[in-house]
């Protein structure tokens, strides 16, 4: 249906805990692979460290903010002028409006 959600558990088989560094790197790799295979118009990323890793993996050094959806919840456009990125700090709650896409 033209939408993808990437979410992770923080535990591995045998109840081992996954490293946050490994998790954010794997998420960034998956996002990059999806973007190479499909036209994505909207990325919604939770967590500053995760967002930083994804944008670094995509070689995206400049976002232009186009909208503040709520305090601390911003929507920007990437340098390709096609993909919007909504960034939400991990400590903030999601607003109900964010899921209306």
PDB file of N, CA and C in Angstrom:
ATOM      1  N   UNK A   1       0.815  -1.205   0.000  1.00  0.00           N
ATOM      2  CA  UNK A   1       0.000   0.000   0.000  1.00  0.00           C
ATOM      3  C   UNK A   1       0.851   1.258   0.000  1.00  0.00           C
ATOM      4  N   UNK A   2       2.129   1.124  -0.329  1.00  0.00           N
ATOM      5  CA  UNK A   2       2.985   2.283  -0.423  1.00  0.00           C
ATOM      6  C   UNK A   2       3.504   2.807   0.902  1.00  0.00           C
ATOM      7  N   UNK A   3       3.417   2.025   1.958  1.00  0.00           N
ATOM      8  CA  UNK A   3       3.905   2.443   3.267  1.00  0.00           C
ATOM      9  C   UNK A   3       4.800   1.346   3.837  1.00  0.00           C
ATOM     10  N   UNK A   4       5.794   1.759   4.595  1.00  0.00           N
ATOM     11  CA  UNK A   4       6.675   0.807   5.275  1.00  0.00           C
ATOM     12  C   UNK A   4       6.946   1.322   6.672  1.00  0.00           C
ATOM     13  N   UNK A   5       6.964   0.424   7.628  1.00  0.00           N
ATOM     14  CA  UNK A   5       7.289   0.769   9.008  1.00  0.00           C
ATOM     15  C   UNK A   5       8.423  -0.141   9.435  1.00  0.00           C
ATOM     16  N   UNK A   6       9.447   0.449  10.026  1.00  0.00           N
ATOM     17  CA  UNK A   6      10.566  -0.328  10.541  1.00  0.00           C
ATOM     18  C   UNK A   6      10.563  -0.151  12.052  1.00  0.00           C
ATOM     19  N   UNK A   7      10.484  -1.246  12.760  1.00  0.00           N
ATOM     20  CA  UNK A   7      10.515  -1.222  14.220  1.00  0.00           C
ATOM     21  C   UNK A   7      11.389  -2.384  14.683  1.00  0.00           C
ATOM     22  N   UNK A   8      11.949  -2.246  15.856  1.00  0.00           N
ATOM     23  CA  UNK A   8      12.841  -3.290  16.361  1.00  0.00           C
ATOM     24  C   UNK A   8      12.511  -3.624  17.810  1.00  0.00           C
ATOM     25  N   UNK A   9      12.852  -4.843  18.165  1.00  0.00           N
ATOM     26  CA  UNK A   9      12.837  -5.251  19.564  1.00  0.00           C
ATOM     27  C   UNK A   9      14.227  -4.971  20.105  1.00  0.00           C
ATOM     28  N   UNK A  10      14.333  -4.727  21.383  1.00  0.00           N
ATOM     29  CA  UNK A  10      15.658  -4.484  21.928  1.00  0.00           C
ATOM     30  C   UNK A  10      16.303  -5.755  22.465  1.00  0.00           C
ATOM     31  N   UNK A  11      15.707  -6.920  22.164  1.00  0.00           N
ATOM     32  CA  UNK A  11      16.320  -8.161  22.624  1.00  0.00           C
ATOM     33  C   UNK A  11      16.547  -9.099  21.438  1.00  0.00           C
ATOM     34  N   UNK A  12      17.537  -9.914  21.585  1.00  0.00           N
ATOM     35  CA  UNK A  12      17.913 -10.898  20.584  1.00  0.00           C
ATOM     36  C   UNK A  12      17.505 -12.275  21.080  1.00  0.00           C
ATOM     37  N   UNK A  13      17.657 -13.303  20.244  1.00  0.00           N
ATOM     38  CA  UNK A  13      17.409 -14.661  20.748  1.00  0.00           C
ATOM     39  C   UNK A  13      18.238 -14.918  22.016  1.00  0.00           C
ATOM     40  N   UNK A  14      17.765 -15.769  22.839  1.00  0.00           N
ATOM     41  CA  UNK A  14      18.410 -16.111  24.126  1.00  0.00           C
ATOM     42  C   UNK A  14      18.409 -14.933  25.100  1.00  0.00           C
ATOM     43  N   UNK A  15      17.465 -13.985  24.900  1.00  0.00           N
ATOM     44  CA  UNK A  15      17.297 -12.836  25.790  1.00  0.00           C
ATOM     45  C   UNK A  15      18.528 -11.945  25.898  1.00  0.00           C
ATOM     46  N   UNK A  16      19.391 -11.960  24.896  1.00  0.00           N
ATOM     47  CA  UNK A  16      20.532 -11.042  24.877  1.00  0.00           C
ATOM     48  C   UNK A  16      20.017  -9.659  24.479  1.00  0.00           C
ATOM     49  N   UNK A  17      20.649  -8.647  24.983  1.00  0.00           N
ATOM     50  CA  UNK A  17      20.255  -7.270  24.688  1.00  0.00           C
ATOM     51  C   UNK A  17      21.037  -6.778  23.475  1.00  0.00           C
ATOM     52  N   UNK A  18      20.326  -6.189  22.529  1.00  0.00           N
ATOM     53  CA  UNK A  18      20.971  -5.640  21.336  1.00  0.00           C
ATOM     54  C   UNK A  18      21.566  -4.279  21.649  1.00  0.00           C
ATOM     55  N   UNK A  19      22.736  -4.013  21.145  1.00  0.00           N
ATOM     56  CA  UNK A  19      23.413  -2.736  21.340  1.00  0.00           C
ATOM     57  C   UNK A  19      22.681  -1.633  20.575  1.00  0.00           C
ATOM     58  N   UNK A  20      22.433  -0.476  21.211  1.00  0.00           N
ATOM     59  CA  UNK A  20      21.807   0.638  20.494  1.00  0.00           C
ATOM     60  C   UNK A  20      22.598   1.038  19.251  1.00  0.00           C
ATOM     61  N   UNK A  21      23.919   0.978  19.327  1.00  0.00           N
ATOM     62  CA  UNK A  21      24.758   1.317  18.173  1.00  0.00           C
ATOM     63  C   UNK A  21      24.478   0.369  17.004  1.00  0.00           C
ATOM     64  N   UNK A  22      24.361  -0.912  17.285  1.00  0.00           N
ATOM     65  CA  UNK A  22      24.076  -1.901  16.244  1.00  0.00           C
ATOM     66  C   UNK A  22      22.672  -1.697  15.692  1.00  0.00           C
ATOM     67  N   UNK A  23      21.718  -1.466  16.561  1.00  0.00           N
ATOM     68  CA  UNK A  23      20.326  -1.283  16.131  1.00  0.00           C
ATOM     69  C   UNK A  23      20.194  -0.090  15.193  1.00  0.00           C
ATOM     70  N   UNK A  24      20.740   1.068  15.576  1.00  0.00           N
ATOM     71  CA  UNK A  24      20.590   2.252  14.725  1.00  0.00           C
ATOM     72  C   UNK A  24      21.322   2.067  13.402  1.00  0.00           C
ATOM     73  N   UNK A  25      22.441   1.365  13.402  1.00  0.00           N
ATOM     74  CA  UNK A  25      23.153   1.084  12.151  1.00  0.00           C
ATOM     75  C   UNK A  25      22.354   0.176  11.234  1.00  0.00           C
ATOM     76  N   UNK A  26      21.710  -0.825  11.805  1.00  0.00           N
ATOM     77  CA  UNK A  26      20.896  -1.734  11.001  1.00  0.00           C
ATOM     78  C   UNK A  26      19.656  -1.034  10.458  1.00  0.00           C
ATOM     79  N   UNK A  27      19.031  -0.205  11.272  1.00  0.00           N
ATOM     80  CA  UNK A  27      17.871   0.562  10.798  1.00  0.00           C
ATOM     81  C   UNK A  27      18.282   1.454   9.628  1.00  0.00           C
ATOM     82  N   UNK A  28      19.408   2.147   9.763  1.00  0.00           N
ATOM     83  CA  UNK A  28      19.891   3.036   8.700  1.00  0.00           C
ATOM     84  C   UNK A  28      20.154   2.257   7.418  1.00  0.00           C
ATOM     85  N   UNK A  29      20.725   1.071   7.535  1.00  0.00           N
ATOM     86  CA  UNK A  29      20.996   0.241   6.354  1.00  0.00           C
ATOM     87  C   UNK A  29      19.705  -0.192   5.663  1.00  0.00           C
ATOM     88  N   UNK A  30      18.706  -0.541   6.454  1.00  0.00           N
ATOM     89  CA  UNK A  30      17.423  -0.956   5.886  1.00  0.00           C
ATOM     90  C   UNK A  30      16.745   0.221   5.193  1.00  0.00           C
ATOM     91  N   UNK A  31      16.753   1.389   5.832  1.00  0.00           N
ATOM     92  CA  UNK A  31      16.144   2.583   5.220  1.00  0.00           C
ATOM     93  C   UNK A  31      16.830   2.892   3.894  1.00  0.00           C
ATOM     94  N   UNK A  32      18.152   2.839   3.867  1.00  0.00           N
ATOM     95  CA  UNK A  32      18.885   3.107   2.630  1.00  0.00           C
ATOM     96  C   UNK A  32      18.498   2.108   1.539  1.00  0.00           C
ATOM     97  N   UNK A  33      18.400   0.831   1.899  1.00  0.00           N
ATOM     98  CA  UNK A  33      18.031  -0.198   0.919  1.00  0.00           C
ATOM     99  C   UNK A  33      16.624   0.041   0.380  1.00  0.00           C
ATOM    100  N   UNK A  34      15.698   0.403   1.252  1.00  0.00           N
ATOM    101  CA  UNK A  34      14.322   0.674   0.815  1.00  0.00           C
ATOM    102  C   UNK A  34      14.302   1.869  -0.128  1.00  0.00           C
ATOM    103  N   UNK A  35      15.026   2.926   0.208  1.00  0.00           N
ATOM    104  CA  UNK A  35      15.052   4.124  -0.634  1.00  0.00           C
ATOM    105  C   UNK A  35      15.683   3.852  -2.004  1.00  0.00           C
ATOM    106  N   UNK A  36      16.565   2.874  -2.077  1.00  0.00           N
ATOM    107  CA  UNK A  36      17.173   2.520  -3.362  1.00  0.00           C
ATOM    108  C   UNK A  36      16.211   1.723  -4.240  1.00  0.00           C
ATOM    109  N   UNK A  37      15.222   1.108  -3.625  1.00  0.00           N
ATOM    110  CA  UNK A  37      14.287   0.251  -4.357  1.00  0.00           C
ATOM    111  C   UNK A  37      12.935   0.903  -4.629  1.00  0.00           C
ATOM    112  N   UNK A  38      12.595   1.922  -3.868  1.00  0.00           N
ATOM    113  CA  UNK A  38      11.253   2.509  -3.984  1.00  0.00           C
ATOM    114  C   UNK A  38      11.333   4.013  -3.836  1.00  0.00           C
ATOM    115  N   UNK A  39      10.383   4.693  -4.448  1.00  0.00           N
ATOM    116  CA  UNK A  39      10.282   6.145  -4.286  1.00  0.00           C
ATOM    117  C   UNK A  39       9.543   6.421  -2.987  1.00  0.00           C
ATOM    118  N   UNK A  40      10.235   7.031  -2.058  1.00  0.00           N
ATOM    119  CA  UNK A  40       9.664   7.340  -0.758  1.00  0.00           C
ATOM    120  C   UNK A  40       9.518   8.851  -0.649  1.00  0.00           C
ATOM    121  N   UNK A  41       8.324   9.296  -0.355  1.00  0.00           N
ATOM    122  CA  UNK A  41       8.070  10.731  -0.247  1.00  0.00           C
ATOM    123  C   UNK A  41       8.123  11.229   1.188  1.00  0.00           C
ATOM    124  N   UNK A  42       8.029  10.314   2.139  1.00  0.00           N
ATOM    125  CA  UNK A  42       7.927  10.725   3.536  1.00  0.00           C
ATOM    126  C   UNK A  42       8.659   9.734   4.434  1.00  0.00           C
ATOM    127  N   UNK A  43       9.611  10.227   5.224  1.00  0.00           N
ATOM    128  CA  UNK A  43      10.260   9.441   6.271  1.00  0.00           C
ATOM    129  C   UNK A  43       9.848  10.043   7.603  1.00  0.00           C
ATOM    130  N   UNK A  44       9.472   9.195   8.538  1.00  0.00           N
ATOM    131  CA  UNK A  44       9.151   9.646   9.886  1.00  0.00           C
ATOM    132  C   UNK A  44      10.099   8.889  10.803  1.00  0.00           C
ATOM    133  N   UNK A  45      10.965   9.639  11.479  1.00  0.00           N
ATOM    134  CA  UNK A  45      12.031   9.020  12.263  1.00  0.00           C
ATOM    135  C   UNK A  45      11.915   9.442  13.721  1.00  0.00           C
ATOM    136  N   UNK A  46      11.951   8.458  14.601  1.00  0.00           N
ATOM    137  CA  UNK A  46      11.909   8.731  16.037  1.00  0.00           C
ATOM    138  C   UNK A  46      13.294   8.524  16.626  1.00  0.00           C
ATOM    139  N   UNK A  47      13.745   9.508  17.368  1.00  0.00           N
ATOM    140  CA  UNK A  47      15.018   9.407  18.067  1.00  0.00           C
ATOM    141  C   UNK A  47      16.133  10.144  17.362  1.00  0.00           C
ATOM    142  N   UNK A  48      16.798  11.015  18.070  1.00  0.00           N
ATOM    143  CA  UNK A  48      17.861  11.814  17.482  1.00  0.00           C
ATOM    144  C   UNK A  48      19.038  10.999  16.993  1.00  0.00           C
ATOM    145  N   UNK A  49      19.476  10.010  17.779  1.00  0.00           N
ATOM    146  CA  UNK A  49      20.617   9.185  17.368  1.00  0.00           C
ATOM    147  C   UNK A  49      20.265   8.352  16.142  1.00  0.00           C
ATOM    148  N   UNK A  50      19.050   7.843  16.103  1.00  0.00           N
ATOM    149  CA  UNK A  50      18.598   7.068  14.942  1.00  0.00           C
ATOM    150  C   UNK A  50      18.516   7.959  13.714  1.00  0.00           C
ATOM    151  N   UNK A  51      17.925   9.138  13.855  1.00  0.00           N
ATOM    152  CA  UNK A  51      17.816  10.071  12.734  1.00  0.00           C
ATOM    153  C   UNK A  51      19.197  10.456  12.222  1.00  0.00           C
ATOM    154  N   UNK A  52      20.101  10.742  13.125  1.00  0.00           N
ATOM    155  CA  UNK A  52      21.457  11.118  12.735  1.00  0.00           C
ATOM    156  C   UNK A  52      22.129  10.005  11.933  1.00  0.00           C
ATOM    157  N   UNK A  53      21.986   8.779  12.390  1.00  0.00           N
ATOM    158  CA  UNK A  53      22.604   7.643  11.698  1.00  0.00           C
ATOM    159  C   UNK A  53      21.982   7.426  10.317  1.00  0.00           C
ATOM    160  N   UNK A  54      20.665   7.539  10.237  1.00  0.00           N
ATOM    161  CA  UNK A  54      19.986   7.370   8.941  1.00  0.00           C
ATOM    162  C   UNK A  54      20.440   8.448   7.968  1.00  0.00           C
ATOM    163  N   UNK A  55      20.421   9.690   8.403  1.00  0.00           N
ATOM    164  CA  UNK A  55      20.803  10.789   7.508  1.00  0.00           C
ATOM    165  C   UNK A  55      22.274  10.693   7.112  1.00  0.00           C
ATOM    166  N   UNK A  56      23.125  10.263   8.029  1.00  0.00           N
ATOM    167  CA  UNK A  56      24.543  10.074   7.711  1.00  0.00           C
ATOM    168  C   UNK A  56      24.707   8.963   6.670  1.00  0.00           C
ATOM    169  N   UNK A  57      23.984   7.876   6.829  1.00  0.00           N
ATOM    170  CA  UNK A  57      24.049   6.755   5.887  1.00  0.00           C
ATOM    171  C   UNK A  57      23.550   7.163   4.508  1.00  0.00           C
ATOM    172  N   UNK A  58      22.586   8.077   4.471  1.00  0.00           N
ATOM    173  CA  UNK A  58      22.043   8.564   3.197  1.00  0.00           C
ATOM    174  C   UNK A  58      22.877   9.718   2.614  1.00  0.00           C
ATOM    175  N   UNK A  59      23.964  10.079   3.290  1.00  0.00           N
ATOM    176  CA  UNK A  59      24.796  11.220   2.885  1.00  0.00           C
ATOM    177  C   UNK A  59      23.973  12.503   2.771  1.00  0.00           C
ATOM    178  N   UNK A  60      23.041  12.656   3.682  1.00  0.00           N
ATOM    179  CA  UNK A  60      22.168  13.833   3.700  1.00  0.00           C
ATOM    180  C   UNK A  60      22.675  14.792   4.768  1.00  0.00           C
ATOM    181  N   UNK A  61      23.255  15.888   4.326  1.00  0.00           N
ATOM    182  CA  UNK A  61      23.868  16.838   5.251  1.00  0.00           C
ATOM    183  C   UNK A  61      23.051  18.100   5.447  1.00  0.00           C
ATOM    184  N   UNK A  62      21.984  18.255   4.681  1.00  0.00           N
ATOM    185  CA  UNK A  62      21.221  19.495   4.753  1.00  0.00           C
ATOM    186  C   UNK A  62      19.729  19.198   4.624  1.00  0.00           C
ATOM    187  N   UNK A  63      18.987  19.568   5.638  1.00  0.00           N
ATOM    188  CA  UNK A  63      17.530  19.497   5.589  1.00  0.00           C
ATOM    189  C   UNK A  63      16.996  20.914   5.662  1.00  0.00           C
ATOM    190  N   UNK A  64      15.942  21.181   4.922  1.00  0.00           N
ATOM    191  CA  UNK A  64      15.291  22.488   4.987  1.00  0.00           C
ATOM    192  C   UNK A  64      13.953  22.304   5.694  1.00  0.00           C
ATOM    193  N   UNK A  65      13.813  22.917   6.861  1.00  0.00           N
ATOM    194  CA  UNK A  65      12.578  22.768   7.619  1.00  0.00           C
ATOM    195  C   UNK A  65      11.432  23.457   6.886  1.00  0.00           C
ATOM    196  N   UNK A  66      10.319  22.746   6.773  1.00  0.00           N
ATOM    197  CA  UNK A  66       9.148  23.298   6.099  1.00  0.00           C
ATOM    198  C   UNK A  66       7.946  23.435   7.029  1.00  0.00           C
ATOM    199  N   UNK A  67       7.997  22.750   8.195  1.00  0.00           N
ATOM    200  CA  UNK A  67       6.831  22.786   9.073  1.00  0.00           C
ATOM    201  C   UNK A  67       7.225  22.327  10.475  1.00  0.00           C
ATOM    202  N   UNK A  68       6.659  22.975  11.485  1.00  0.00           N
ATOM    203  CA  UNK A  68       6.768  22.493  12.853  1.00  0.00           C
ATOM    204  C   UNK A  68       5.389  21.953  13.222  1.00  0.00           C
ATOM    205  N   UNK A  69       5.282  20.628  13.318  1.00  0.00           N
ATOM    206  CA  UNK A  69       3.990  19.986  13.576  1.00  0.00           C
ATOM    207  C   UNK A  69       3.544  20.163  15.020  1.00  0.00           C
ATOM    208  N   UNK A  70       4.504  20.185  15.911  1.00  0.00           N
ATOM    209  CA  UNK A  70       4.280  20.417  17.335  1.00  0.00           C
ATOM    210  C   UNK A  70       5.641  20.803  17.898  1.00  0.00           C
ATOM    211  N   UNK A  71       5.672  21.217  19.148  1.00  0.00           N
ATOM    212  CA  UNK A  71       6.958  21.588  19.729  1.00  0.00           C
ATOM    213  C   UNK A  71       7.924  20.409  19.661  1.00  0.00           C
ATOM    214  N   UNK A  72       9.047  20.606  18.996  1.00  0.00           N
ATOM    215  CA  UNK A  72      10.066  19.564  18.877  1.00  0.00           C
ATOM    216  C   UNK A  72       9.810  18.547  17.788  1.00  0.00           C
ATOM    217  N   UNK A  73       8.697  18.650  17.085  1.00  0.00           N
ATOM    218  CA  UNK A  73       8.342  17.702  16.022  1.00  0.00           C
ATOM    219  C   UNK A  73       8.361  18.466  14.705  1.00  0.00           C
ATOM    220  N   UNK A  74       9.440  18.287  13.938  1.00  0.00           N
ATOM    221  CA  UNK A  74       9.635  19.078  12.727  1.00  0.00           C
ATOM    222  C   UNK A  74       9.553  18.225  11.469  1.00  0.00           C
ATOM    223  N   UNK A  75       9.120  18.861  10.408  1.00  0.00           N
ATOM    224  CA  UNK A  75       9.057  18.230   9.086  1.00  0.00           C
ATOM    225  C   UNK A  75       9.945  19.049   8.160  1.00  0.00           C
ATOM    226  N   UNK A  76      10.864  18.378   7.506  1.00  0.00           N
ATOM    227  CA  UNK A  76      11.827  19.031   6.624  1.00  0.00           C
ATOM    228  C   UNK A  76      11.815  18.338   5.278  1.00  0.00           C
ATOM    229  N   UNK A  77      12.524  18.939   4.332  1.00  0.00           N
ATOM    230  CA  UNK A  77      12.669  18.310   3.026  1.00  0.00           C
ATOM    231  C   UNK A  77      14.159  18.072   2.786  1.00  0.00           C
ATOM    232  N   UNK A  78      14.462  16.908   2.215  1.00  0.00           N
ATOM    233  CA  UNK A  78      15.840  16.554   1.930  1.00  0.00           C
ATOM    234  C   UNK A  78      16.333  17.336   0.719  1.00  0.00           C
ATOM    235  N   UNK A  79      17.616  17.276   0.478  1.00  0.00           N
ATOM    236  CA  UNK A  79      18.217  18.038  -0.622  1.00  0.00           C
ATOM    237  C   UNK A  79      17.710  17.609  -1.991  1.00  0.00           C
ATOM    238  N   UNK A  80      17.141  16.393  -2.096  1.00  0.00           N
ATOM    239  CA  UNK A  80      16.594  15.946  -3.388  1.00  0.00           C
ATOM    240  C   UNK A  80      15.268  16.624  -3.718  1.00  0.00           C
ATOM    241  N   UNK A  81      14.728  17.391  -2.766  1.00  0.00           N
ATOM    242  CA  UNK A  81      13.469  18.133  -2.920  1.00  0.00           C
ATOM    243  C   UNK A  81      12.260  17.226  -3.186  1.00  0.00           C
ATOM    244  N   UNK A  82      12.396  15.944  -2.885  1.00  0.00           N
ATOM    245  CA  UNK A  82      11.300  14.999  -3.088  1.00  0.00           C
ATOM    246  C   UNK A  82      10.897  14.301  -1.794  1.00  0.00           C
ATOM    247  N   UNK A  83      11.836  14.108  -0.902  1.00  0.00           N
ATOM    248  CA  UNK A  83      11.577  13.325   0.296  1.00  0.00           C
ATOM    249  C   UNK A  83      11.490  14.223   1.518  1.00  0.00           C
ATOM    250  N   UNK A  84      10.351  14.148   2.200  1.00  0.00           N
ATOM    251  CA  UNK A  84      10.175  14.867   3.455  1.00  0.00           C
ATOM    252  C   UNK A  84      10.620  13.982   4.605  1.00  0.00           C
ATOM    253  N   UNK A  85      11.148  14.613   5.637  1.00  0.00           N
ATOM    254  CA  UNK A  85      11.611  13.896   6.818  1.00  0.00           C
ATOM    255  C   UNK A  85      10.987  14.552   8.041  1.00  0.00           C
ATOM    256  N   UNK A  86      10.244  13.771   8.800  1.00  0.00           N
ATOM    257  CA  UNK A  86       9.687  14.242  10.063  1.00  0.00           C
ATOM    258  C   UNK A  86      10.535  13.639  11.173  1.00  0.00           C
ATOM    259  N   UNK A  87      11.056  14.509  12.046  1.00  0.00           N
ATOM    260  CA  UNK A  87      11.928  14.080  13.134  1.00  0.00           C
ATOM    261  C   UNK A  87      11.237  14.311  14.466  1.00  0.00           C
ATOM    262  N   UNK A  88      11.258  13.269  15.306  1.00  0.00           N
ATOM    263  CA  UNK A  88      10.663  13.366  16.636  1.00  0.00           C
ATOM    264  C   UNK A  88      11.664  12.868  17.660  1.00  0.00           C
ATOM    265  N   UNK A  89      11.991  13.685  18.650  1.00  0.00           N
ATOM    266  CA  UNK A  89      12.860  13.192  19.715  1.00  0.00           C
ATOM    267  C   UNK A  89      12.241  11.960  20.385  1.00  0.00           C
ATOM    268  N   UNK A  90      13.070  11.030  20.777  1.00  0.00           N
ATOM    269  CA  UNK A  90      12.577   9.792  21.382  1.00  0.00           C
ATOM    270  C   UNK A  90      11.805   9.998  22.671  1.00  0.00           C
ATOM    271  N   UNK A  91      12.109  11.081  23.376  1.00  0.00           N
ATOM    272  CA  UNK A  91      11.445  11.321  24.658  1.00  0.00           C
ATOM    273  C   UNK A  91      10.076  11.976  24.518  1.00  0.00           C
ATOM    274  N   UNK A  92       9.724  12.424  23.316  1.00  0.00           N
ATOM    275  CA  UNK A  92       8.441  13.082  23.083  1.00  0.00           C
ATOM    276  C   UNK A  92       7.381  12.046  22.719  1.00  0.00           C
ATOM    277  N   UNK A  93       6.141  12.362  23.050  1.00  0.00           N
ATOM    278  CA  UNK A  93       5.023  11.498  22.665  1.00  0.00           C
ATOM    279  C   UNK A  93       4.622  11.790  21.229  1.00  0.00           C
ATOM    280  N   UNK A  94       4.097  10.784  20.548  1.00  0.00           N
ATOM    281  CA  UNK A  94       3.564  10.990  19.197  1.00  0.00           C
ATOM    282  C   UNK A  94       2.250  11.732  19.309  1.00  0.00           C
ATOM    283  N   UNK A  95       2.013  12.671  18.399  1.00  0.00           N
ATOM    284  CA  UNK A  95       0.706  13.297  18.322  1.00  0.00           C
ATOM    285  C   UNK A  95      -0.195  12.408  17.466  1.00  0.00           C
ATOM    286  N   UNK A  96      -1.485  12.461  17.672  1.00  0.00           N
ATOM    287  CA  UNK A  96      -2.399  11.614  16.914  1.00  0.00           C
ATOM    288  C   UNK A  96      -2.390  11.971  15.433  1.00  0.00           C
ATOM    289  N   UNK A  97      -2.109  13.223  15.103  1.00  0.00           N
ATOM    290  CA  UNK A  97      -2.110  13.664  13.706  1.00  0.00           C
ATOM    291  C   UNK A  97      -1.011  13.021  12.859  1.00  0.00           C
ATOM    292  N   UNK A  98       0.072  12.583  13.496  1.00  0.00           N
ATOM    293  CA  UNK A  98       1.209  12.066  12.736  1.00  0.00           C
ATOM    294  C   UNK A  98       0.836  10.827  11.942  1.00  0.00           C
ATOM    295  N   UNK A  99      -0.141  10.075  12.380  1.00  0.00           N
ATOM    296  CA  UNK A  99      -0.489   8.805  11.707  1.00  0.00           C
ATOM    297  C   UNK A  99      -1.508   8.994  10.597  1.00  0.00           C
ATOM    298  N   UNK A 100      -1.857  10.237  10.252  1.00  0.00           N
ATOM    299  CA  UNK A 100      -2.833  10.512   9.188  1.00  0.00           C
ATOM    300  C   UNK A 100      -2.128  10.719   7.849  1.00  0.00           C
ATOM    301  N   UNK A 101      -1.393   9.709   7.400  1.00  0.00           N
ATOM    302  CA  UNK A 101      -0.691   9.833   6.116  1.00  0.00           C
ATOM    303  C   UNK A 101      -1.052   8.742   5.169  1.00  0.00           C
TER     304      UNK A 101
END
